[in-house]
Short mmCIF file of C-alpha atoms in Angstrom, two decimals:
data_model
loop_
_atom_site.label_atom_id
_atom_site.label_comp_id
_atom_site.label_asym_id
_atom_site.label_seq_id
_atom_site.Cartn_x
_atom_site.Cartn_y
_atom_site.Cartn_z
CA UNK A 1 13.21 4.30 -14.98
CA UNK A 2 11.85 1.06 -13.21
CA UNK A 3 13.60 0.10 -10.16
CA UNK A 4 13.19 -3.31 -8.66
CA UNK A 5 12.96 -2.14 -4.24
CA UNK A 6 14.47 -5.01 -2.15
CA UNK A 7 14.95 -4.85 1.31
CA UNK A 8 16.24 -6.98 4.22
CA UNK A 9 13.75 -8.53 7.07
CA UNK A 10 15.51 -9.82 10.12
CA UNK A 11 15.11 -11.21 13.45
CA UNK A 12 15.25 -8.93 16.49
CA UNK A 13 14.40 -8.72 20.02
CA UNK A 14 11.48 -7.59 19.75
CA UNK A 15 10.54 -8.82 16.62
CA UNK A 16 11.13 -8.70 12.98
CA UNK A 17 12.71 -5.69 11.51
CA UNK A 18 13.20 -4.31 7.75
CA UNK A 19 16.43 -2.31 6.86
CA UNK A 20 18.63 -2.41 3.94
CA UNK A 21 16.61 -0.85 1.36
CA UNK A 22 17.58 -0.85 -2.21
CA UNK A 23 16.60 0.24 -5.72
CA UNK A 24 18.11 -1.91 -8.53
CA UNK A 25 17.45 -0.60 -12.15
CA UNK A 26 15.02 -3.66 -13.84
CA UNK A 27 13.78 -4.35 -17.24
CA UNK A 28 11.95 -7.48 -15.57
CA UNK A 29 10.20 -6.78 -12.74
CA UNK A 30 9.71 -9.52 -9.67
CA UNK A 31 7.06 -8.79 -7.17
CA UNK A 32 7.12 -12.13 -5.79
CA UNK A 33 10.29 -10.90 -3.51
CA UNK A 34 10.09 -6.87 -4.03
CA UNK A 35 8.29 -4.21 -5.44
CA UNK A 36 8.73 -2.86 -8.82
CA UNK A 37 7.97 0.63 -9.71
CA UNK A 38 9.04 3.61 -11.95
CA UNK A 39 10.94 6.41 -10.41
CA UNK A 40 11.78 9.77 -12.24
CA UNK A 41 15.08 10.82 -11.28
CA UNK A 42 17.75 9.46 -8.77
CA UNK A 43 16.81 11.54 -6.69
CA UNK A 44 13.20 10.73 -6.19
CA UNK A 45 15.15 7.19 -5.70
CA UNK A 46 17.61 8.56 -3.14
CA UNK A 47 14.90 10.32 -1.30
CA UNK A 48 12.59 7.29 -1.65
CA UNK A 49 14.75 4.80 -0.17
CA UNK A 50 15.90 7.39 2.77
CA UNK A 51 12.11 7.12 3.49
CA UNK A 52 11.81 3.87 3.61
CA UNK A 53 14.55 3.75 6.15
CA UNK A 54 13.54 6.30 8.81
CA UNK A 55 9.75 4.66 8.31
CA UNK A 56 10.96 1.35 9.38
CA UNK A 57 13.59 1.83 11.17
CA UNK A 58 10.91 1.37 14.57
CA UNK A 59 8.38 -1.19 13.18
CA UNK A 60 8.29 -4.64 14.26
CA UNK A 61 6.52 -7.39 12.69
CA UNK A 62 5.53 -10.75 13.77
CA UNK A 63 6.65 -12.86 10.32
CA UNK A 64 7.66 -12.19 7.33
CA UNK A 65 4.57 -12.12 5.21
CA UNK A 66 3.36 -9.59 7.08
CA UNK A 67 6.54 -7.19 6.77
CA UNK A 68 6.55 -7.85 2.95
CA UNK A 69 2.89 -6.84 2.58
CA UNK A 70 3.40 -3.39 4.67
CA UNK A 71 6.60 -2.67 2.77
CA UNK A 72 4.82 -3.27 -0.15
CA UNK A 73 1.92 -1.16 0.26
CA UNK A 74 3.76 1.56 1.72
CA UNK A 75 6.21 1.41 -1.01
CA UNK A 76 2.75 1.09 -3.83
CA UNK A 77 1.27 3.99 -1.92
CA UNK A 78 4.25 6.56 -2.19
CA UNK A 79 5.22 6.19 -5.43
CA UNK A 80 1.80 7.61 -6.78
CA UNK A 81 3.79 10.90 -6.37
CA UNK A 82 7.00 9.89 -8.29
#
């Protein structure tokens, strides 16, 4: 199934910070403001997005473009295995 990722990049002390992960079933995918990929089962998705979470939970970034593009990539580089 393709799942459209989202996630949610806020301010902190000491710098920017990306929680809130979430997989939205898509039929159009938007990579302008997430990542779009295909993912097996629910949970691949589950496990995926628990991931995500413990990976960022302790990076900081200094804007946003720069959080989107690691997200991304991480995101692009982990689902090879899905």
């Amino acid at each position: 199934m393709l799942y459209q990722l989202g996630w949610s990049t806020l301010p902190g002390l000491r710098g920017l910070a990306c929680s809130d992960f979430r997989a939205t079933p898509t039929n159009e995918p938007d990579n302008e403001s997430g990542v779009a990929i295909e993912i097996a089962t629910e949970s691949q998705r589950d496990t995926l997005l628990q991931q995500l979470e413990a990976y960022f939970a302790s990076k900081r970034f200094t804007n946003t473009a720069d959080a989107f593009d690691t997200v991304k990539a991480y995101v692009l580089e982990r689902s090879n295995g899905l």
